[in-house]
Amino acid sequence: MISILVPVYNYNCTELICALHEQGLAIKRNPEFPDFDFEIILAEDGSEDIETCHANKTLMHEIGQVYVQNRNNIGRARIRNYLLSLARFPHCLLIDCDALVCTPDFLLQYWNSRNRADVICGRIRTPKICPPGCELRHKYETQAEKKRSMEYKAMHPYHHFSTFNVLFNNYVFKTLRFDERCTEYGYEDALLGLKLEQEGYSVMHAEIPLIHNGMDKNAEFIKKTETSLRVLRRLGEPMQSFSKISRIERTLCKLHLIPLTYYLLRKWRDSLLSNLLSNHPSLVSFQLYKLFYYIETRKIQQTPTL
């Protein structure tokens, strides 16, 4: 039995929910799976788009599933903890609202694999065609997908942990929760991956894909990245030792190169941003901008409050 949990913020989930519901009903009607049952719980986390809220609410009521609407945005970690608290079944499938089902047996694959590990991570597929104006996010995700092969993930199951598409055995959450300090974009899933490793829970990566349909526009992705870097600075350990950008900064600090690096990157800032906002962004420029902004958060943190 599976609880499908979908946190939502200003997004129409009709295509995703319909596909999941149809697959769930097909398995439930199949006499080969007499123990199968499912529920879908969709939680709006302070969504302000009235049209998408109405569409999501209407659909969930039509198919007889659970719709929850929070007036205020309670944050990425807390909304997931809240959804987990509502789940009735022993297996919890967390899915981001901007996912698309791309295989006819998506739910069945999870059902058949449910007892192979404490946590089963499905794949994230990047759309083949880049939406106009989303070149930076599309290029970044495409490269990440190539780097993080199934072989790599099998060797490093807790690294680059994502809750975009993941099945938990519910007993995991008797001892673990998402860190509710993560109220903004970034690191709530990476932190949980570290906790899973520390607690000794098994994590398996499986070829059970969903398409990431919600490609951000270049400016929006830069804004989200800046937010995540501020979150990283605020979180401290163990996340900073785990993060590549934080480790680079620490190395520069040991070599007394922070002032020079910051000076040069600040001079290049406008050129870097111009490239990142273009139709042909460079991922090298993206990494340099991230380093600049992360050092900037260090300086902001050290500025005394008047």
Tab-separated table of C-alpha atoms in Angstrom:
chain	number	residue	atom	x	y	z
A	1	MET	CA	0.000	0.000	0.000
A	2	ILE	CA	1.401	3.352	-1.073
A	3	SER	CA	0.726	6.943	-0.025
A	4	ILE	CA	1.620	9.280	-2.900
A	5	LEU	CA	2.561	12.677	-1.468
A	6	VAL	CA	2.784	15.797	-3.656
A	7	PRO	CA	3.754	19.212	-2.225
A	8	VAL	CA	2.609	22.029	-4.511
A	9	TYR	CA	3.376	25.696	-4.928
A	10	ASN	CA	1.649	27.594	-7.755
A	11	TYR	CA	1.590	24.664	-10.161
A	12	ASN	CA	-1.153	22.829	-12.054
A	13	CYS	CA	-0.653	19.118	-11.347
A	14	THR	CA	-3.471	17.774	-13.517
A	15	GLU	CA	-1.321	15.707	-15.878
A	16	LEU	CA	0.798	14.217	-13.072
A	17	ILE	CA	-2.126	13.380	-10.767
A	18	CYS	CA	-4.247	11.876	-13.546
A	19	ALA	CA	-1.416	9.573	-14.648
A	20	LEU	CA	-0.706	8.431	-11.082
A	21	HIS	CA	-4.381	7.862	-10.343
A	22	GLU	CA	-4.944	5.837	-13.515
A	23	GLN	CA	-1.927	3.645	-12.846
A	24	GLY	CA	-2.980	3.144	-9.223
A	25	LEU	CA	-6.488	2.068	-10.229
A	26	ALA	CA	-5.106	-0.340	-12.856
A	27	ILE	CA	-2.913	-2.100	-10.273
A	28	LYS	CA	-5.727	-2.164	-7.711
A	29	ARG	CA	-8.057	-3.874	-10.215
A	30	ASN	CA	-5.438	-6.466	-11.138
A	31	PRO	CA	-6.056	-9.731	-9.229
A	32	GLU	CA	-2.293	-10.412	-9.266
A	33	PHE	CA	-1.867	-7.656	-6.665
A	34	PRO	CA	-4.534	-8.274	-4.004
A	35	ASP	CA	-2.580	-6.383	-1.301
A	36	PHE	CA	-2.198	-3.188	-3.304
A	37	ASP	CA	-3.960	0.016	-2.379
A	38	PHE	CA	-3.029	3.661	-2.744
A	39	GLU	CA	-3.910	7.203	-1.803
A	40	ILE	CA	-2.826	10.537	-3.241
A	41	ILE	CA	-2.385	13.546	-0.948
A	42	LEU	CA	-1.746	16.919	-2.539
A	43	ALA	CA	-0.814	19.835	-0.286
A	44	GLU	CA	-0.797	23.428	-1.519
A	45	ASP	CA	1.928	25.247	0.418
A	46	GLY	CA	0.665	28.811	0.450
A	47	SER	CA	0.028	28.873	-3.298
A	48	GLU	CA	-1.134	32.279	-4.526
A	49	ASP	CA	-2.232	31.329	-8.047
A	50	ILE	CA	-6.017	31.034	-7.715
A	51	GLU	CA	-6.489	29.280	-11.050
A	52	THR	CA	-4.002	26.487	-10.371
A	53	CYS	CA	-5.339	26.010	-6.842
A	54	HIS	CA	-8.872	25.692	-8.203
A	55	ALA	CA	-7.768	23.210	-10.889
A	56	ASN	CA	-5.873	21.065	-8.374
A	57	LYS	CA	-8.678	21.133	-5.813
A	58	THR	CA	-11.375	20.291	-8.374
A	59	LEU	CA	-9.393	17.354	-9.762
A	60	MET	CA	-8.594	15.869	-6.345
A	61	HIS	CA	-12.255	16.048	-5.321
A	62	GLU	CA	-13.363	14.482	-8.621
A	63	ILE	CA	-11.077	11.458	-8.190
A	64	GLY	CA	-11.805	11.122	-4.468
A	65	GLN	CA	-8.308	11.876	-3.218
A	66	VAL	CA	-7.022	14.178	-0.482
A	67	TYR	CA	-6.492	17.890	-1.072
A	68	VAL	CA	-4.989	20.127	1.615
A	69	GLN	CA	-4.503	23.877	1.289
A	70	ASN	CA	-2.240	25.860	3.594
A	71	ARG	CA	-2.884	29.583	3.468
A	72	ASN	CA	0.702	30.389	4.431
A	73	ASN	CA	3.867	28.954	2.930
A	74	ILE	CA	5.438	26.808	5.641
A	75	GLY	CA	8.596	25.854	3.733
A	76	ARG	CA	9.957	22.965	1.702
A	77	ALA	CA	10.973	20.785	4.651
A	78	ARG	CA	7.963	21.389	6.862
A	79	ILE	CA	5.404	20.742	4.102
A	80	ARG	CA	7.016	17.368	3.414
A	81	ASN	CA	6.989	16.464	7.100
A	82	TYR	CA	3.334	17.481	7.195
A	83	LEU	CA	2.469	15.281	4.218
A	84	LEU	CA	4.287	12.341	5.818
A	85	SER	CA	2.239	12.832	8.987
A	86	LEU	CA	-0.964	12.506	6.922
A	87	ALA	CA	0.071	9.296	5.142
A	88	ARG	CA	-1.982	6.217	6.048
A	89	PHE	CA	0.056	3.539	4.287
A	90	PRO	CA	3.446	1.913	5.054
A	91	HIS	CA	5.149	3.144	1.878
A	92	CYS	CA	5.397	6.868	1.096
A	93	LEU	CA	6.148	8.050	-2.436
A	94	LEU	CA	7.256	11.702	-2.497
A	95	ILE	CA	6.968	13.409	-5.885
A	96	ASP	CA	7.615	17.044	-6.811
A	97	CYS	CA	4.657	18.810	-8.364
A	98	ASP	CA	6.471	19.627	-11.635
A	99	ALA	CA	7.143	15.974	-12.473
A	100	LEU	CA	5.635	14.093	-15.419
A	101	VAL	CA	5.036	10.346	-15.616
A	102	CYS	CA	6.800	8.942	-18.684
A	103	THR	CA	6.378	5.149	-18.319
A	104	PRO	CA	3.172	3.069	-18.175
A	105	ASP	CA	4.418	0.993	-15.223
A	106	PHE	CA	5.900	3.733	-13.032
A	107	LEU	CA	3.832	2.925	-9.951
A	108	LEU	CA	4.026	-0.836	-10.506
A	109	GLN	CA	7.828	-0.716	-10.572
A	110	TYR	CA	7.857	0.935	-7.174
A	111	TRP	CA	5.349	-1.559	-5.817
A	112	ASN	CA	7.451	-4.506	-6.989
A	113	SER	CA	10.633	-2.941	-5.554
A	114	ARG	CA	9.157	-1.631	-2.306
A	115	ASN	CA	10.956	-4.036	0.067
A	116	ARG	CA	14.354	-4.017	-1.601
A	117	ALA	CA	15.639	-1.097	0.509
A	118	ASP	CA	14.529	1.343	3.169
A	119	VAL	CA	14.566	4.115	0.575
A	120	ILE	CA	14.297	3.789	-3.213
A	121	CYS	CA	15.249	6.745	-5.405
A	122	GLY	CA	13.880	6.950	-8.918
A	123	ARG	CA	15.583	8.805	-11.752
A	124	ILE	CA	15.079	12.406	-12.811
A	125	ARG	CA	14.956	12.851	-16.564
A	126	THR	CA	15.597	16.219	-18.184
A	127	PRO	CA	13.292	17.117	-21.101
A	128	LYS	CA	15.003	16.548	-24.455
A	129	ILE	CA	13.814	19.899	-25.781
A	130	CYS	CA	14.852	22.999	-23.867
A	131	PRO	CA	12.010	25.483	-23.278
A	132	PRO	CA	12.918	28.974	-24.539
A	133	GLY	CA	14.642	31.074	-21.899
A	134	CYS	CA	15.461	28.054	-19.693
A	135	GLU	CA	18.871	27.275	-21.157
A	136	LEU	CA	20.844	27.519	-17.906
A	137	ARG	CA	18.673	25.127	-15.882
A	138	HIS	CA	18.315	22.736	-18.831
A	139	LYS	CA	22.075	22.645	-19.451
A	140	TYR	CA	22.837	22.214	-15.745
A	141	GLU	CA	20.354	19.356	-15.302
A	142	THR	CA	21.438	17.632	-18.514
A	143	GLN	CA	25.063	17.587	-17.396
A	144	ALA	CA	24.112	16.415	-13.897
A	145	GLU	CA	22.060	13.564	-15.356
A	146	LYS	CA	25.025	12.420	-17.453
A	147	LYS	CA	27.464	12.598	-14.523
A	148	ARG	CA	25.229	10.793	-12.049
A	149	SER	CA	24.908	7.469	-13.819
A	150	MET	CA	23.265	4.479	-12.169
A	151	GLU	CA	26.750	3.008	-11.606
A	152	TYR	CA	27.872	6.186	-9.841
A	153	LYS	CA	24.733	6.261	-7.690
A	154	ALA	CA	25.159	2.611	-6.737
A	155	MET	CA	28.640	3.469	-5.433
A	156	HIS	CA	27.504	6.710	-3.745
A	157	PRO	CA	23.856	6.096	-2.784
A	158	TYR	CA	23.631	8.958	-0.283
A	159	HIS	CA	25.297	11.612	-2.445
A	160	HIS	CA	23.186	14.054	-4.478
A	161	PHE	CA	20.119	12.675	-2.687
A	162	SER	CA	16.883	14.061	-4.126
A	163	THR	CA	13.259	13.811	-3.057
A	164	PHE	CA	11.965	14.703	-6.525
A	165	ASN	CA	10.978	11.049	-7.014
A	166	VAL	CA	11.579	8.756	-4.032
A	167	LEU	CA	9.852	5.961	-2.081
A	168	PHE	CA	10.324	5.635	1.687
A	169	ASN	CA	9.332	2.817	3.956
A	170	ASN	CA	7.325	4.758	6.511
A	171	TYR	CA	9.272	3.420	9.512
A	172	VAL	CA	12.208	5.603	8.401
A	173	PHE	CA	10.283	8.624	9.648
A	174	LYS	CA	9.937	7.243	13.138
A	175	THR	CA	13.495	8.484	13.689
A	176	LEU	CA	14.071	11.017	10.887
A	177	ARG	CA	12.435	14.194	9.635
A	178	PHE	CA	13.266	16.828	7.066
A	179	ASP	CA	15.251	19.632	8.705
A	180	GLU	CA	12.722	22.437	9.147
A	181	ARG	CA	15.425	25.083	9.116
A	182	CYS	CA	15.167	24.650	5.333
A	183	THR	CA	12.301	27.049	4.786
A	184	GLU	CA	13.585	28.256	1.402
A	185	TYR	CA	14.869	26.559	-1.741
A	186	GLY	CA	17.752	24.142	-1.311
A	187	TYR	CA	19.368	21.392	0.771
A	188	GLU	CA	16.396	19.866	2.620
A	189	ASP	CA	16.853	16.670	0.588
A	190	ALA	CA	20.679	16.668	0.740
A	191	LEU	CA	20.522	16.981	4.537
A	192	LEU	CA	18.112	14.071	4.725
A	193	GLY	CA	20.518	12.000	2.619
A	194	LEU	CA	23.274	12.650	5.155
A	195	LYS	CA	20.957	11.656	8.009
A	196	LEU	CA	19.991	8.433	6.220
A	197	GLU	CA	23.662	7.531	5.943
A	198	GLN	CA	24.350	8.402	9.591
A	199	GLU	CA	21.404	6.272	10.771
A	200	GLY	CA	22.386	3.336	8.559
A	201	TYR	CA	19.251	3.185	6.408
A	202	SER	CA	19.694	1.477	3.048
A	203	VAL	CA	19.216	3.579	-0.109
A	204	MET	CA	18.794	2.027	-3.538
A	205	HIS	CA	18.707	3.904	-6.854
A	206	ALA	CA	16.391	2.425	-9.475
A	207	GLU	CA	15.606	3.091	-13.120
A	208	ILE	CA	12.115	4.387	-12.338
A	209	PRO	CA	12.019	7.765	-14.087
A	210	LEU	CA	9.984	10.938	-13.955
A	211	ILE	CA	10.526	13.890	-16.256
A	212	HIS	CA	11.388	17.214	-14.640
A	213	ASN	CA	8.915	19.395	-16.481
A	214	GLY	CA	9.328	22.585	-14.469
A	215	MET	CA	12.403	24.129	-16.058
A	216	ASP	CA	13.037	27.564	-14.529
A	217	LYS	CA	13.746	30.610	-16.626
A	218	ASN	CA	17.415	31.648	-16.452
A	219	ALA	CA	16.827	34.597	-14.096
A	220	GLU	CA	14.603	32.504	-11.812
A	221	PHE	CA	17.176	29.702	-11.628
A	222	ILE	CA	19.906	32.188	-10.689
A	223	LYS	CA	17.620	33.574	-7.975
A	224	LYS	CA	16.926	30.064	-6.639
A	225	THR	CA	20.646	29.295	-6.668
A	226	GLU	CA	21.375	32.432	-4.647
A	227	THR	CA	18.693	31.397	-2.156
A	228	SER	CA	20.185	27.915	-1.808
A	229	LEU	CA	23.650	29.383	-1.160
A	230	ARG	CA	22.265	31.600	1.603
A	231	VAL	CA	20.604	28.507	3.080
A	232	LEU	CA	23.915	26.617	2.890
A	233	ARG	CA	25.712	29.419	4.739
A	234	ARG	CA	23.046	29.422	7.439
A	235	LEU	CA	22.960	25.629	7.912
A	236	GLY	CA	26.604	25.199	8.885
A	237	GLU	CA	27.731	21.631	9.557
A	238	PRO	CA	27.535	18.915	8.359
A	239	MET	CA	26.224	20.406	5.119
A	240	GLN	CA	29.117	22.776	4.537
A	241	SER	CA	31.697	19.987	4.689
A	242	PHE	CA	29.615	18.025	2.191
A	243	SER	CA	29.036	20.859	-0.295
A	244	LYS	CA	31.607	21.309	-3.070
A	245	ILE	CA	31.243	25.095	-3.217
A	246	SER	CA	31.794	25.378	0.544
A	247	ARG	CA	34.876	23.149	0.389
A	248	ILE	CA	36.355	25.327	-2.379
A	249	GLU	CA	35.800	28.423	-0.270
A	250	ARG	CA	37.502	26.800	2.712
A	251	THR	CA	40.520	25.890	0.610
A	252	LEU	CA	40.770	29.485	-0.624
A	253	CYS	CA	40.496	30.677	2.961
A	254	LYS	CA	43.386	28.436	4.073
A	255	LEU	CA	45.490	29.813	1.219
A	256	HIS	CA	44.495	33.392	2.170
A	257	LEU	CA	43.021	33.872	-1.299
A	258	ILE	CA	39.491	34.930	-0.369
A	259	PRO	CA	40.122	38.705	-0.762
A	260	LEU	CA	41.774	38.322	-4.180
A	261	THR	CA	39.175	35.825	-5.417
A	262	TYR	CA	36.314	38.019	-4.289
A	263	TYR	CA	37.891	41.105	-5.855
A	264	LEU	CA	38.302	39.406	-9.242
A	265	LEU	CA	34.890	37.751	-9.255
A	266	ARG	CA	33.190	40.986	-8.259
A	267	LYS	CA	34.833	42.679	-11.253
A	268	TRP	CA	33.571	39.863	-13.512
A	269	ARG	CA	30.120	39.698	-11.925
A	270	ASP	CA	28.251	41.608	-14.619
A	271	SER	CA	29.938	39.638	-17.415
A	272	LEU	CA	29.150	36.358	-15.678
A	273	LEU	CA	25.506	37.307	-15.202
A	274	SER	CA	25.234	38.478	-18.805
A	275	ASN	CA	26.429	35.079	-19.971
A	276	LEU	CA	24.110	33.184	-17.608
A	277	LEU	CA	21.088	35.128	-18.816
A	278	SER	CA	21.919	34.494	-22.485
A	279	ASN	CA	20.774	31.675	-24.772
A	280	HIS	CA	24.205	30.002	-24.496
A	281	PRO	CA	25.169	30.037	-20.814
A	282	SER	CA	28.458	28.541	-19.680
A	283	LEU	CA	28.454	26.146	-16.732
A	284	VAL	CA	31.973	27.366	-15.892
A	285	SER	CA	30.541	30.879	-15.580
A	286	PHE	CA	27.773	29.431	-13.413
A	287	GLN	CA	30.278	27.830	-11.028
A	288	LEU	CA	32.285	31.070	-10.809
A	289	TYR	CA	29.145	33.059	-10.089
A	290	LYS	CA	28.138	30.574	-7.379
A	291	LEU	CA	31.569	30.928	-5.774
A	292	PHE	CA	31.304	34.733	-5.911
A	293	TYR	CA	27.849	34.723	-4.357
A	294	TYR	CA	28.805	32.223	-1.653
A	295	ILE	CA	31.765	34.397	-0.630
A	296	GLU	CA	29.354	37.338	-0.685
A	297	THR	CA	27.120	35.537	1.839
A	298	ARG	CA	30.173	35.170	4.067
A	299	LYS	CA	30.754	38.923	3.963
A	300	ILE	CA	27.064	39.662	4.605
A	301	GLN	CA	27.045	37.277	7.580
A	302	GLN	CA	30.083	39.033	9.055
A	303	THR	CA	28.581	42.526	8.653
A	304	PRO	CA	27.483	43.820	12.085
A	305	THR	CA	23.844	44.787	12.509
A	306	LEU	CA	23.335	48.425	13.469
